[in-house]
Amino acid sequence: MGVGSAGNPFTFSLSGPGLLKVTDAFDIGDTFDVFVNSVLAFTTSAPGAGSFTGNPDVAFASGYYSAGSLLLAAGNYSIDIFANQSPFGGGGSYVEIESAIPLPGTLALVGLGLAGLGLRRRVA
């Protein structure tokens, strides 16, 4: 996508909360404006200087790559991303939506912890 040119919007629905993550991809130097339901939600951070990575999780955590995130509630969303700065004339980004879905094992551990707390209170 070129700097300031129209993005490529995508839509999705969340049944529970989710974390929208946007990270510069491949070459360090791009920043992005992220619109959620046609409203500017955030601009990614200023890029730093560092080494190349093709791993979006490493790029997001590195501090070298421009990145940003937004916690979304359950609902319907349209996301549009525009490159607002790029030393390359256009930019690429990784986009990820993390949703918190408790695993059955996690629920069992929480249940055991609550049962233990109940027993401890009963003994005391």
Backbone as XML, in Angstrom:
<?xml version="1.0"?>
<chain id="A" units="angstrom">
  <residue number="1" name="MET">
    <atom name="N" x="0.851" y="-1.163" z="0.000"/>
    <atom name="CA" x="0.000" y="0.000" z="0.000"/>
    <atom name="C" x="0.893" y="1.221" z="0.000"/>
  </residue>
  <residue number="2" name="GLY">
    <atom name="N" x="0.541" y="2.219" z="-0.772"/>
    <atom name="CA" x="1.314" y="3.446" z="-0.829"/>
    <atom name="C" x="0.990" y="4.356" z="0.339"/>
  </residue>
  <residue number="3" name="VAL">
    <atom name="N" x="1.886" y="5.280" z="0.641"/>
    <atom name="CA" x="1.667" y="6.202" z="1.754"/>
    <atom name="C" x="0.437" y="7.051" z="1.455"/>
  </residue>
  <residue number="4" name="GLY">
    <atom name="N" x="-0.518" y="7.069" z="2.390"/>
    <atom name="CA" x="-1.729" y="7.861" z="2.243"/>
    <atom name="C" x="-2.775" y="7.270" z="1.323"/>
  </residue>
  <residue number="5" name="SER">
    <atom name="N" x="-2.481" y="6.164" z="0.660"/>
    <atom name="CA" x="-3.461" y="5.567" z="-0.250"/>
    <atom name="C" x="-4.463" y="4.734" z="0.526"/>
  </residue>
  <residue number="6" name="ALA">
    <atom name="N" x="-5.602" y="4.473" z="-0.118"/>
    <atom name="CA" x="-6.658" y="3.694" z="0.533"/>
    <atom name="C" x="-6.141" y="2.326" z="0.921"/>
  </residue>
  <residue number="7" name="GLY">
    <atom name="N" x="-6.543" y="1.899" z="2.090"/>
    <atom name="CA" x="-6.160" y="0.579" z="2.566"/>
    <atom name="C" x="-7.048" y="-0.490" z="1.963"/>
  </residue>
  <residue number="8" name="ASN">
    <atom name="N" x="-7.043" y="-1.627" z="2.572"/>
    <atom name="CA" x="-7.854" y="-2.751" z="2.132"/>
    <atom name="C" x="-8.652" y="-3.210" z="3.341"/>
  </residue>
  <residue number="9" name="PRO">
    <atom name="N" x="-9.841" y="-2.617" z="3.584"/>
    <atom name="CA" x="-10.566" y="-2.919" z="4.816"/>
    <atom name="C" x="-10.993" y="-4.379" z="4.902"/>
  </residue>
  <residue number="10" name="PHE">
    <atom name="N" x="-11.049" y="-4.881" z="6.115"/>
    <atom name="CA" x="-11.573" y="-6.225" z="6.344"/>
    <atom name="C" x="-12.518" y="-6.168" z="7.527"/>
  </residue>
  <residue number="11" name="THR">
    <atom name="N" x="-13.467" y="-7.098" z="7.550"/>
    <atom name="CA" x="-14.479" y="-7.115" z="8.601"/>
    <atom name="C" x="-14.450" y="-8.449" z="9.330"/>
  </residue>
  <residue number="12" name="PHE">
    <atom name="N" x="-14.879" y="-8.414" z="10.584"/>
    <atom name="CA" x="-14.956" y="-9.626" z="11.394"/>
    <atom name="C" x="-15.863" y="-9.363" z="12.580"/>
  </residue>
  <residue number="13" name="SER">
    <atom name="N" x="-16.244" y="-10.424" z="13.256"/>
    <atom name="CA" x="-17.065" y="-10.338" z="14.466"/>
    <atom name="C" x="-16.340" y="-11.027" z="15.603"/>
  </residue>
  <residue number="14" name="LEU">
    <atom name="N" x="-16.480" y="-10.482" z="16.798"/>
    <atom name="CA" x="-15.925" y="-11.089" z="18.007"/>
    <atom name="C" x="-17.073" y="-11.452" z="18.939"/>
  </residue>
  <residue number="15" name="SER">
    <atom name="N" x="-17.048" y="-12.667" z="19.465"/>
    <atom name="CA" x="-18.073" y="-13.073" z="20.425"/>
    <atom name="C" x="-17.665" y="-12.712" z="21.855"/>
  </residue>
  <residue number="16" name="GLY">
    <atom name="N" x="-16.411" y="-12.338" z="22.039"/>
    <atom name="CA" x="-15.876" y="-11.913" z="23.329"/>
    <atom name="C" x="-14.771" y="-10.914" z="23.063"/>
  </residue>
  <residue number="17" name="PRO">
    <atom name="N" x="-14.070" y="-10.447" z="24.088"/>
    <atom name="CA" x="-13.003" y="-9.472" z="23.880"/>
    <atom name="C" x="-11.871" y="-10.034" z="23.029"/>
  </residue>
  <residue number="18" name="GLY">
    <atom name="N" x="-11.190" y="-9.133" z="22.334"/>
    <atom name="CA" x="-10.050" y="-9.519" z="21.515"/>
    <atom name="C" x="-9.054" y="-8.380" z="21.451"/>
  </residue>
  <residue number="19" name="LEU">
    <atom name="N" x="-7.813" y="-8.699" z="21.156"/>
    <atom name="CA" x="-6.751" y="-7.703" z="21.060"/>
    <atom name="C" x="-6.328" y="-7.582" z="19.602"/>
  </residue>
  <residue number="20" name="LEU">
    <atom name="N" x="-6.537" y="-6.396" z="19.023"/>
    <atom name="CA" x="-6.102" y="-6.106" z="17.661"/>
    <atom name="C" x="-4.653" y="-5.645" z="17.732"/>
  </residue>
  <residue number="21" name="LYS">
    <atom name="N" x="-3.758" y="-6.337" z="17.015"/>
    <atom name="CA" x="-2.338" y="-5.979" z="16.997"/>
    <atom name="C" x="-1.914" y="-5.685" z="15.562"/>
  </residue>
  <residue number="22" name="VAL">
    <atom name="N" x="-1.233" y="-4.558" z="15.363"/>
    <atom name="CA" x="-0.713" y="-4.176" z="14.052"/>
    <atom name="C" x="0.778" y="-3.922" z="14.214"/>
  </residue>
  <residue number="23" name="THR">
    <atom name="N" x="1.569" y="-4.550" z="13.353"/>
    <atom name="CA" x="3.025" y="-4.457" z="13.439"/>
    <atom name="C" x="3.606" y="-4.233" z="12.054"/>
  </residue>
  <residue number="24" name="ASP">
    <atom name="N" x="4.584" y="-3.364" z="11.942"/>
    <atom name="CA" x="5.315" y="-3.179" z="10.693"/>
    <atom name="C" x="5.876" y="-4.531" z="10.253"/>
  </residue>
  <residue number="25" name="ALA">
    <atom name="N" x="5.857" y="-4.771" z="8.957"/>
    <atom name="CA" x="6.332" y="-6.055" z="8.437"/>
    <atom name="C" x="7.609" y="-5.877" z="7.620"/>
  </residue>
  <residue number="26" name="PHE">
    <atom name="N" x="8.536" y="-6.761" z="7.831"/>
    <atom name="CA" x="9.742" y="-6.943" z="7.031"/>
    <atom name="C" x="10.768" y="-5.829" z="7.177"/>
  </residue>
  <residue number="27" name="ASP">
    <atom name="N" x="10.535" y="-4.640" z="6.615"/>
    <atom name="CA" x="11.521" y="-3.566" z="6.654"/>
    <atom name="C" x="11.123" y="-2.521" z="7.691"/>
  </residue>
  <residue number="28" name="ILE">
    <atom name="N" x="12.031" y="-2.219" z="8.594"/>
    <atom name="CA" x="11.776" y="-1.226" z="9.638"/>
    <atom name="C" x="11.648" y="0.159" z="9.011"/>
  </residue>
  <residue number="29" name="GLY">
    <atom name="N" x="10.665" y="0.932" z="9.463"/>
    <atom name="CA" x="10.541" y="2.311" z="9.013"/>
    <atom name="C" x="9.127" y="2.775" z="8.735"/>
  </residue>
  <residue number="30" name="ASP">
    <atom name="N" x="8.177" y="1.864" z="8.604"/>
    <atom name="CA" x="6.796" y="2.234" z="8.309"/>
    <atom name="C" x="6.027" y="2.553" z="9.588"/>
  </residue>
  <residue number="31" name="THR">
    <atom name="N" x="5.076" y="3.472" z="9.497"/>
    <atom name="CA" x="4.079" y="3.667" z="10.553"/>
    <atom name="C" x="2.702" y="3.648" z="9.899"/>
  </residue>
  <residue number="32" name="PHE">
    <atom name="N" x="1.679" y="3.333" z="10.694"/>
    <atom name="CA" x="0.339" y="3.128" z="10.146"/>
    <atom name="C" x="-0.725" y="3.819" z="10.983"/>
  </residue>
  <residue number="33" name="ASP">
    <atom name="N" x="-1.759" y="4.321" z="10.292"/>
    <atom name="CA" x="-2.978" y="4.785" z="10.938"/>
    <atom name="C" x="-3.972" y="3.641" z="10.855"/>
  </residue>
  <residue number="34" name="VAL">
    <atom name="N" x="-4.556" y="3.282" z="11.992"/>
    <atom name="CA" x="-5.488" y="2.150" z="12.058"/>
    <atom name="C" x="-6.877" y="2.694" z="12.389"/>
  </residue>
  <residue number="35" name="PHE">
    <atom name="N" x="-7.803" y="2.453" z="11.474"/>
    <atom name="CA" x="-9.188" y="2.892" z="11.639"/>
    <atom name="C" x="-10.053" y="1.702" z="12.009"/>
  </residue>
  <residue number="36" name="VAL">
    <atom name="N" x="-10.877" y="1.878" z="13.030"/>
    <atom name="CA" x="-11.824" y="0.852" z="13.458"/>
    <atom name="C" x="-13.219" y="1.436" z="13.263"/>
  </residue>
  <residue number="37" name="ASN">
    <atom name="N" x="-14.009" y="0.773" z="12.435"/>
    <atom name="CA" x="-15.358" y="1.255" z="12.107"/>
    <atom name="C" x="-15.323" y="2.715" z="11.650"/>
  </residue>
  <residue number="38" name="SER">
    <atom name="N" x="-14.377" y="3.017" z="10.757"/>
    <atom name="CA" x="-14.218" y="4.332" z="10.109"/>
    <atom name="C" x="-13.743" y="5.448" z="11.032"/>
  </residue>
  <residue number="39" name="VAL">
    <atom name="N" x="-13.284" y="5.123" z="12.233"/>
    <atom name="CA" x="-12.769" y="6.121" z="13.177"/>
    <atom name="C" x="-11.302" y="5.801" z="13.465"/>
  </residue>
  <residue number="40" name="LEU">
    <atom name="N" x="-10.431" y="6.832" z="13.401"/>
    <atom name="CA" x="-9.018" y="6.611" z="13.719"/>
    <atom name="C" x="-8.900" y="6.108" z="15.152"/>
  </residue>
  <residue number="41" name="ALA">
    <atom name="N" x="-8.417" y="4.890" z="15.315"/>
    <atom name="CA" x="-8.296" y="4.269" z="16.641"/>
    <atom name="C" x="-6.900" y="4.477" z="17.219"/>
  </residue>
  <residue number="42" name="PHE">
    <atom name="N" x="-5.871" y="4.340" z="16.393"/>
    <atom name="CA" x="-4.507" y="4.581" z="16.857"/>
    <atom name="C" x="-3.557" y="4.684" z="15.678"/>
  </residue>
  <residue number="43" name="THR">
    <atom name="N" x="-2.408" y="5.278" z="15.947"/>
    <atom name="CA" x="-1.287" y="5.312" z="15.016"/>
    <atom name="C" x="-0.190" y="4.484" z="15.649"/>
  </residue>
  <residue number="44" name="THR">
    <atom name="N" x="0.440" y="3.630" z="14.861"/>
    <atom name="CA" x="1.489" y="2.775" z="15.419"/>
    <atom name="C" x="2.675" y="3.629" z="15.868"/>
  </residue>
  <residue number="45" name="SER">
    <atom name="N" x="3.478" y="3.051" z="16.756"/>
    <atom name="CA" x="4.617" y="3.751" z="17.359"/>
    <atom name="C" x="5.669" y="4.111" z="16.316"/>
  </residue>
  <residue number="46" name="ALA">
    <atom name="N" x="6.531" y="5.048" z="16.683"/>
    <atom name="CA" x="7.651" y="5.411" z="15.821"/>
    <atom name="C" x="8.618" y="4.232" z="15.741"/>
  </residue>
  <residue number="47" name="PRO">
    <atom name="N" x="9.136" y="3.955" z="14.551"/>
    <atom name="CA" x="10.068" y="2.829" z="14.423"/>
    <atom name="C" x="11.425" y="3.154" z="15.028"/>
  </residue>
  <residue number="48" name="GLY">
    <atom name="N" x="12.136" y="2.112" z="15.407"/>
    <atom name="CA" x="13.491" y="2.248" z="15.921"/>
    <atom name="C" x="14.480" y="1.727" z="14.893"/>
  </residue>
  <residue number="49" name="ALA">
    <atom name="N" x="15.638" y="1.332" z="15.347"/>
    <atom name="CA" x="16.654" y="0.749" z="14.478"/>
    <atom name="C" x="16.997" y="-0.621" z="15.029"/>
  </residue>
  <residue number="50" name="GLY">
    <atom name="N" x="17.050" y="-1.595" z="14.175"/>
    <atom name="CA" x="17.345" y="-2.948" z="14.631"/>
    <atom name="C" x="17.474" y="-3.892" z="13.461"/>
  </residue>
  <residue number="51" name="SER">
    <atom name="N" x="17.483" y="-5.154" z="13.764"/>
    <atom name="CA" x="17.700" y="-6.163" z="12.736"/>
    <atom name="C" x="16.381" y="-6.676" z="12.168"/>
  </residue>
  <residue number="52" name="PHE">
    <atom name="N" x="16.443" y="-7.269" z="11.005"/>
    <atom name="CA" x="15.286" y="-7.813" z="10.299"/>
    <atom name="C" x="14.728" y="-9.043" z="11.009"/>
  </residue>
  <residue number="53" name="THR">
    <atom name="N" x="13.412" y="-9.149" z="11.013"/>
    <atom name="CA" x="12.760" y="-10.390" z="11.422"/>
    <atom name="C" x="11.518" y="-10.583" z="10.569"/>
  </residue>
  <residue number="54" name="GLY">
    <atom name="N" x="11.226" y="-11.804" z="10.238"/>
    <atom name="CA" x="10.004" y="-12.150" z="9.530"/>
    <atom name="C" x="8.942" y="-12.668" z="10.469"/>
  </residue>
  <residue number="55" name="ASN">
    <atom name="N" x="9.234" y="-12.664" z="11.775"/>
    <atom name="CA" x="8.305" y="-13.187" z="12.771"/>
    <atom name="C" x="7.499" y="-12.026" z="13.365"/>
  </residue>
  <residue number="56" name="PRO">
    <atom name="N" x="6.167" y="-11.995" z="13.148"/>
    <atom name="CA" x="5.385" y="-10.856" z="13.638"/>
    <atom name="C" x="5.386" y="-10.706" z="15.156"/>
  </residue>
  <residue number="57" name="ASP">
    <atom name="N" x="5.457" y="-11.805" z="15.895"/>
    <atom name="CA" x="5.485" y="-11.710" z="17.359"/>
    <atom name="C" x="6.795" y="-11.107" z="17.851"/>
  </residue>
  <residue number="58" name="VAL">
    <atom name="N" x="7.901" y="-11.479" z="17.217"/>
    <atom name="CA" x="9.209" y="-10.906" z="17.562"/>
    <atom name="C" x="9.231" y="-9.424" z="17.199"/>
  </residue>
  <residue number="59" name="ALA">
    <atom name="N" x="8.704" y="-9.086" z="16.019"/>
    <atom name="CA" x="8.665" y="-7.689" z="15.583"/>
    <atom name="C" x="7.839" y="-6.844" z="16.546"/>
  </residue>
  <residue number="60" name="PHE">
    <atom name="N" x="6.678" y="-7.350" z="16.969"/>
    <atom name="CA" x="5.794" y="-6.605" z="17.867"/>
    <atom name="C" x="6.480" y="-6.326" z="19.205"/>
  </residue>
  <residue number="61" name="ALA">
    <atom name="N" x="7.190" y="-7.302" z="19.725"/>
    <atom name="CA" x="7.817" y="-7.180" z="21.044"/>
    <atom name="C" x="9.167" y="-6.469" z="21.009"/>
  </residue>
  <residue number="62" name="SER">
    <atom name="N" x="9.772" y="-6.310" z="19.828"/>
    <atom name="CA" x="11.150" y="-5.836" z="19.740"/>
    <atom name="C" x="11.349" y="-4.365" z="20.093"/>
  </residue>
  <residue number="63" name="GLY">
    <atom name="N" x="10.368" y="-3.525" z="19.812"/>
    <atom name="CA" x="10.576" y="-2.094" z="19.976"/>
    <atom name="C" x="11.246" y="-1.460" z="18.769"/>
  </residue>
  <residue number="64" name="TYR">
    <atom name="N" x="11.764" y="-2.254" z="17.851"/>
    <atom name="CA" x="12.386" y="-1.737" z="16.634"/>
    <atom name="C" x="11.333" y="-1.442" z="15.576"/>
  </residue>
  <residue number="65" name="TYR">
    <atom name="N" x="10.345" y="-2.304" z="15.503"/>
    <atom name="CA" x="9.307" y="-2.178" z="14.493"/>
    <atom name="C" x="8.155" y="-1.348" z="15.043"/>
  </residue>
  <residue number="66" name="SER">
    <atom name="N" x="7.569" y="-0.532" z="14.179"/>
    <atom name="CA" x="6.386" y="0.231" z="14.549"/>
    <atom name="C" x="5.261" y="-0.743" z="14.878"/>
  </residue>
  <residue number="67" name="ALA">
    <atom name="N" x="4.558" y="-0.506" z="15.989"/>
    <atom name="CA" x="3.502" y="-1.433" z="16.406"/>
    <atom name="C" x="2.477" y="-0.697" z="17.255"/>
  </residue>
  <residue number="68" name="GLY">
    <atom name="N" x="1.299" y="-1.289" z="17.341"/>
    <atom name="CA" x="0.251" y="-0.753" z="18.199"/>
    <atom name="C" x="-0.811" y="-1.803" z="18.420"/>
  </residue>
  <residue number="69" name="SER">
    <atom name="N" x="-1.611" y="-1.598" z="19.446"/>
    <atom name="CA" x="-2.670" y="-2.567" z="19.743"/>
    <atom name="C" x="-3.862" y="-1.851" z="20.359"/>
  </residue>
  <residue number="70" name="LEU">
    <atom name="N" x="-5.007" y="-2.528" z="20.313"/>
    <atom name="CA" x="-6.241" y="-1.984" z="20.857"/>
    <atom name="C" x="-7.105" y="-3.136" z="21.335"/>
  </residue>
  <residue number="71" name="LEU">
    <atom name="N" x="-7.593" y="-3.028" z="22.557"/>
    <atom name="CA" x="-8.500" y="-4.035" z="23.097"/>
    <atom name="C" x="-9.899" y="-3.764" z="22.552"/>
  </residue>
  <residue number="72" name="LEU">
    <atom name="N" x="-10.506" y="-4.788" z="21.955"/>
    <atom name="CA" x="-11.841" y="-4.677" z="21.375"/>
    <atom name="C" x="-12.827" y="-5.488" z="22.196"/>
  </residue>
  <residue number="73" name="ALA">
    <atom name="N" x="-14.022" y="-4.977" z="22.350"/>
    <atom name="CA" x="-15.101" y="-5.710" z="23.020"/>
    <atom name="C" x="-15.792" y="-6.607" z="21.993"/>
  </residue>
  <residue number="74" name="ALA">
    <atom name="N" x="-16.681" y="-7.456" z="22.440"/>
    <atom name="CA" x="-17.471" y="-8.272" z="21.524"/>
    <atom name="C" x="-18.229" y="-7.336" z="20.584"/>
  </residue>
  <residue number="75" name="GLY">
    <atom name="N" x="-18.333" y="-7.728" z="19.312"/>
    <atom name="CA" x="-19.063" y="-6.902" z="18.353"/>
    <atom name="C" x="-18.579" y="-7.123" z="16.940"/>
  </residue>
  <residue number="76" name="ASN">
    <atom name="N" x="-19.087" y="-6.304" z="16.024"/>
    <atom name="CA" x="-18.730" y="-6.363" z="14.604"/>
    <atom name="C" x="-17.770" y="-5.222" z="14.295"/>
  </residue>
  <residue number="77" name="TYR">
    <atom name="N" x="-16.753" y="-5.511" z="13.493"/>
    <atom name="CA" x="-15.718" y="-4.522" z="13.221"/>
    <atom name="C" x="-15.338" y="-4.489" z="11.750"/>
  </residue>
  <residue number="78" name="SER">
    <atom name="N" x="-14.968" y="-3.288" z="11.305"/>
    <atom name="CA" x="-14.348" y="-3.073" z="10.006"/>
    <atom name="C" x="-13.029" y="-2.364" z="10.291"/>
  </residue>
  <residue number="79" name="ILE">
    <atom name="N" x="-11.944" y="-2.935" z="9.820"/>
    <atom name="CA" x="-10.604" y="-2.391" z="10.080"/>
    <atom name="C" x="-10.004" y="-1.919" z="8.760"/>
  </residue>
  <residue number="80" name="ASP">
    <atom name="N" x="-9.453" y="-0.721" z="8.761"/>
    <atom name="CA" x="-8.773" y="-0.180" z="7.590"/>
    <atom name="C" x="-7.439" y="0.385" z="8.062"/>
  </residue>
  <residue number="81" name="ILE">
    <atom name="N" x="-6.383" y="0.077" z="7.352"/>
    <atom name="CA" x="-5.033" y="0.474" z="7.759"/>
    <atom name="C" x="-4.382" y="1.245" z="6.620"/>
  </residue>
  <residue number="82" name="PHE">
    <atom name="N" x="-3.824" y="2.412" z="6.950"/>
    <atom name="CA" x="-3.156" y="3.257" z="5.972"/>
    <atom name="C" x="-1.706" y="3.466" z="6.392"/>
  </residue>
  <residue number="83" name="ALA">
    <atom name="N" x="-0.775" y="3.324" z="5.442"/>
    <atom name="CA" x="0.625" y="3.675" z="5.713"/>
    <atom name="C" x="0.696" y="5.200" z="5.740"/>
  </residue>
  <residue number="84" name="ASN">
    <atom name="N" x="1.197" y="5.773" z="6.838"/>
    <atom name="CA" x="1.312" y="7.234" z="6.887"/>
    <atom name="C" x="2.758" y="7.694" z="6.796"/>
  </residue>
  <residue number="85" name="GLN">
    <atom name="N" x="3.695" y="6.769" z="6.919"/>
    <atom name="CA" x="5.116" y="7.079" z="6.778"/>
    <atom name="C" x="5.810" y="5.819" z="6.301"/>
  </residue>
  <residue number="86" name="SER">
    <atom name="N" x="6.647" y="5.976" z="5.286"/>
    <atom name="CA" x="7.442" y="4.842" z="4.830"/>
    <atom name="C" x="8.630" y="5.344" z="4.031"/>
  </residue>
  <residue number="87" name="PRO">
    <atom name="N" x="9.826" y="4.884" z="4.363"/>
    <atom name="CA" x="10.983" y="5.258" z="3.567"/>
    <atom name="C" x="11.013" y="4.511" z="2.233"/>
  </residue>
  <residue number="88" name="PHE">
    <atom name="N" x="10.058" y="3.620" z="2.027"/>
    <atom name="CA" x="10.044" y="2.767" z="0.838"/>
    <atom name="C" x="8.912" y="3.125" z="-0.124"/>
  </residue>
  <residue number="89" name="GLY">
    <atom name="N" x="8.129" y="4.188" z="0.157"/>
    <atom name="CA" x="7.043" y="4.583" z="-0.721"/>
    <atom name="C" x="5.751" y="3.818" z="-0.476"/>
  </residue>
  <residue number="90" name="GLY">
    <atom name="N" x="5.775" y="2.847" z="0.382"/>
    <atom name="CA" x="4.591" y="2.061" z="0.727"/>
    <atom name="C" x="4.955" y="1.158" z="1.876"/>
  </residue>
  <residue number="91" name="GLY">
    <atom name="N" x="3.968" y="0.589" z="2.507"/>
    <atom name="CA" x="4.276" y="-0.211" z="3.687"/>
    <atom name="C" x="3.514" y="-1.509" z="3.729"/>
  </residue>
  <residue number="92" name="GLY">
    <atom name="N" x="4.019" y="-2.424" z="4.508"/>
    <atom name="CA" x="3.352" y="-3.697" z="4.756"/>
    <atom name="C" x="3.246" y="-3.915" z="6.252"/>
  </residue>
  <residue number="93" name="SER">
    <atom name="N" x="2.154" y="-4.544" z="6.668"/>
    <atom name="CA" x="1.978" y="-4.768" z="8.102"/>
    <atom name="C" x="1.431" y="-6.154" z="8.375"/>
  </residue>
  <residue number="94" name="TYR">
    <atom name="N" x="1.714" y="-6.631" z="9.573"/>
    <atom name="CA" x="1.089" y="-7.838" z="10.102"/>
    <atom name="C" x="-0.118" y="-7.377" z="10.912"/>
  </residue>
  <residue number="95" name="VAL">
    <atom name="N" x="-1.223" y="-8.074" z="10.764"/>
    <atom name="CA" x="-2.420" y="-7.774" z="11.546"/>
    <atom name="C" x="-2.857" y="-9.063" z="12.213"/>
  </residue>
  <residue number="96" name="GLU">
    <atom name="N" x="-3.098" y="-8.986" z="13.516"/>
    <atom name="CA" x="-3.500" y="-10.173" z="14.273"/>
    <atom name="C" x="-4.604" y="-9.786" z="15.249"/>
  </residue>
  <residue number="97" name="ILE">
    <atom name="N" x="-5.563" y="-10.662" z="15.405"/>
    <atom name="CA" x="-6.587" y="-10.482" z="16.426"/>
    <atom name="C" x="-6.481" y="-11.658" z="17.373"/>
  </residue>
  <residue number="98" name="GLU">
    <atom name="N" x="-6.072" y="-11.373" z="18.610"/>
    <atom name="CA" x="-5.971" y="-12.411" z="19.640"/>
    <atom name="C" x="-7.253" y="-12.398" z="20.450"/>
  </residue>
  <residue number="99" name="SER">
    <atom name="N" x="-7.888" y="-13.551" z="20.551"/>
    <atom name="CA" x="-9.071" y="-13.620" z="21.411"/>
    <atom name="C" x="-8.784" y="-14.565" z="22.557"/>
  </residue>
  <residue number="100" name="ALA">
    <atom name="N" x="-9.248" y="-14.187" z="23.719"/>
    <atom name="CA" x="-9.004" y="-14.982" z="24.923"/>
    <atom name="C" x="-10.079" y="-16.049" z="25.040"/>
  </residue>
  <residue number="101" name="ILE">
    <atom name="N" x="-9.726" y="-17.264" z="24.689"/>
    <atom name="CA" x="-10.638" y="-18.394" z="24.825"/>
    <atom name="C" x="-10.041" y="-19.309" z="25.878"/>
  </residue>
  <residue number="102" name="PRO">
    <atom name="N" x="-10.674" y="-19.424" z="27.049"/>
    <atom name="CA" x="-10.097" y="-20.274" z="28.091"/>
    <atom name="C" x="-10.059" y="-21.733" z="27.661"/>
  </residue>
  <residue number="103" name="LEU">
    <atom name="N" x="-8.948" y="-22.362" z="27.909"/>
    <atom name="CA" x="-8.799" y="-23.784" z="27.610"/>
    <atom name="C" x="-9.453" y="-24.604" z="28.713"/>
  </residue>
  <residue number="104" name="PRO">
    <atom name="N" x="-9.960" y="-25.791" z="28.380"/>
    <atom name="CA" x="-10.602" y="-26.617" z="29.404"/>
    <atom name="C" x="-9.704" y="-26.862" z="30.616"/>
  </residue>
  <residue number="105" name="GLY">
    <atom name="N" x="-8.419" y="-27.071" z="30.406"/>
    <atom name="CA" x="-7.490" y="-27.286" z="31.515"/>
    <atom name="C" x="-7.397" y="-26.067" z="32.415"/>
  </residue>
  <residue number="106" name="THR">
    <atom name="N" x="-7.456" y="-24.879" z="31.814"/>
    <atom name="CA" x="-7.414" y="-23.647" z="32.593"/>
    <atom name="C" x="-8.641" y="-23.536" z="33.482"/>
  </residue>
  <residue number="107" name="LEU">
    <atom name="N" x="-9.803" y="-23.863" z="32.919"/>
    <atom name="CA" x="-11.034" y="-23.806" z="33.709"/>
    <atom name="C" x="-10.980" y="-24.788" z="34.873"/>
  </residue>
  <residue number="108" name="ALA">
    <atom name="N" x="-10.413" y="-25.985" z="34.636"/>
    <atom name="CA" x="-10.302" y="-26.977" z="35.708"/>
    <atom name="C" x="-9.393" y="-26.461" z="36.822"/>
  </residue>
  <residue number="109" name="LEU">
    <atom name="N" x="-8.273" y="-25.840" z="36.456"/>
    <atom name="CA" x="-7.354" y="-25.295" z="37.460"/>
    <atom name="C" x="-8.007" y="-24.176" z="38.265"/>
  </residue>
  <residue number="110" name="VAL">
    <atom name="N" x="-8.761" y="-23.322" z="37.595"/>
    <atom name="CA" x="-9.465" y="-22.257" z="38.312"/>
    <atom name="C" x="-10.462" y="-22.867" z="39.281"/>
  </residue>
  <residue number="111" name="GLY">
    <atom name="N" x="-11.189" y="-23.898" z="38.835"/>
    <atom name="CA" x="-12.157" y="-24.577" z="39.703"/>
    <atom name="C" x="-11.495" y="-25.198" z="40.913"/>
  </residue>
  <residue number="112" name="LEU">
    <atom name="N" x="-10.352" y="-25.860" z="40.705"/>
    <atom name="CA" x="-9.626" y="-26.463" z="41.823"/>
    <atom name="C" x="-9.123" y="-25.395" z="42.793"/>
  </residue>
  <residue number="113" name="GLY">
    <atom name="N" x="-8.649" y="-24.284" z="42.249"/>
    <atom name="CA" x="-8.175" y="-23.196" z="43.102"/>
    <atom name="C" x="-9.291" y="-22.626" z="43.955"/>
  </residue>
  <residue number="114" name="LEU">
    <atom name="N" x="-10.463" y="-22.448" z="43.355"/>
    <atom name="CA" x="-11.606" y="-21.936" z="44.122"/>
    <atom name="C" x="-12.059" y="-22.938" z="45.173"/>
  </residue>
  <residue number="115" name="ALA">
    <atom name="N" x="-12.036" y="-24.237" z="44.826"/>
    <atom name="CA" x="-12.413" y="-25.267" z="45.801"/>
    <atom name="C" x="-11.434" y="-25.268" z="46.970"/>
  </residue>
  <residue number="116" name="GLY">
    <atom name="N" x="-10.139" y="-25.149" z="46.676"/>
    <atom name="CA" x="-9.123" y="-25.098" z="47.730"/>
    <atom name="C" x="-9.302" y="-23.886" z="48.618"/>
  </residue>
  <residue number="117" name="LEU">
    <atom name="N" x="-9.632" y="-22.754" z="48.016"/>
    <atom name="CA" x="-9.872" y="-21.542" z="48.790"/>
    <atom name="C" x="-11.083" y="-21.725" z="49.704"/>
  </residue>
  <residue number="118" name="GLY">
    <atom name="N" x="-12.125" y="-22.372" z="49.178"/>
    <atom name="CA" x="-13.317" y="-22.634" z="49.986"/>
    <atom name="C" x="-13.012" y="-23.546" z="51.156"/>
  </residue>
  <residue number="119" name="LEU">
    <atom name="N" x="-12.219" y="-24.601" z="50.928"/>
    <atom name="CA" x="-11.843" y="-25.515" z="52.007"/>
    <atom name="C" x="-10.998" y="-24.805" z="53.055"/>
  </residue>
  <residue number="120" name="ARG">
    <atom name="N" x="-10.102" y="-23.944" z="52.603"/>
    <atom name="CA" x="-9.232" y="-23.231" z="53.537"/>
    <atom name="C" x="-10.054" y="-22.298" z="54.429"/>
  </residue>
  <residue number="121" name="ARG">
    <atom name="N" x="-11.035" y="-21.635" z="53.830"/>
    <atom name="CA" x="-11.880" y="-20.725" z="54.620"/>
    <atom name="C" x="-12.722" y="-21.506" z="55.620"/>
  </residue>
  <residue number="122" name="ARG">
    <atom name="N" x="-13.143" y="-22.716" z="55.204"/>
    <atom name="CA" x="-13.972" y="-23.540" z="56.084"/>
    <atom name="C" x="-13.154" y="-24.003" z="57.292"/>
  </residue>
  <residue number="123" name="VAL">
    <atom name="N" x="-11.872" y="-24.351" z="57.078"/>
    <atom name="CA" x="-11.001" y="-24.827" z="58.151"/>
    <atom name="C" x="-10.676" y="-23.684" z="59.108"/>
  </residue>
  <residue number="124" name="ALA">
    <atom name="N" x="-10.487" y="-22.491" z="58.587"/>
    <atom name="CA" x="-10.089" y="-21.340" z="59.412"/>
    <atom name="C" x="-11.182" y="-20.780" z="60.230"/>
  </residue>
</chain>
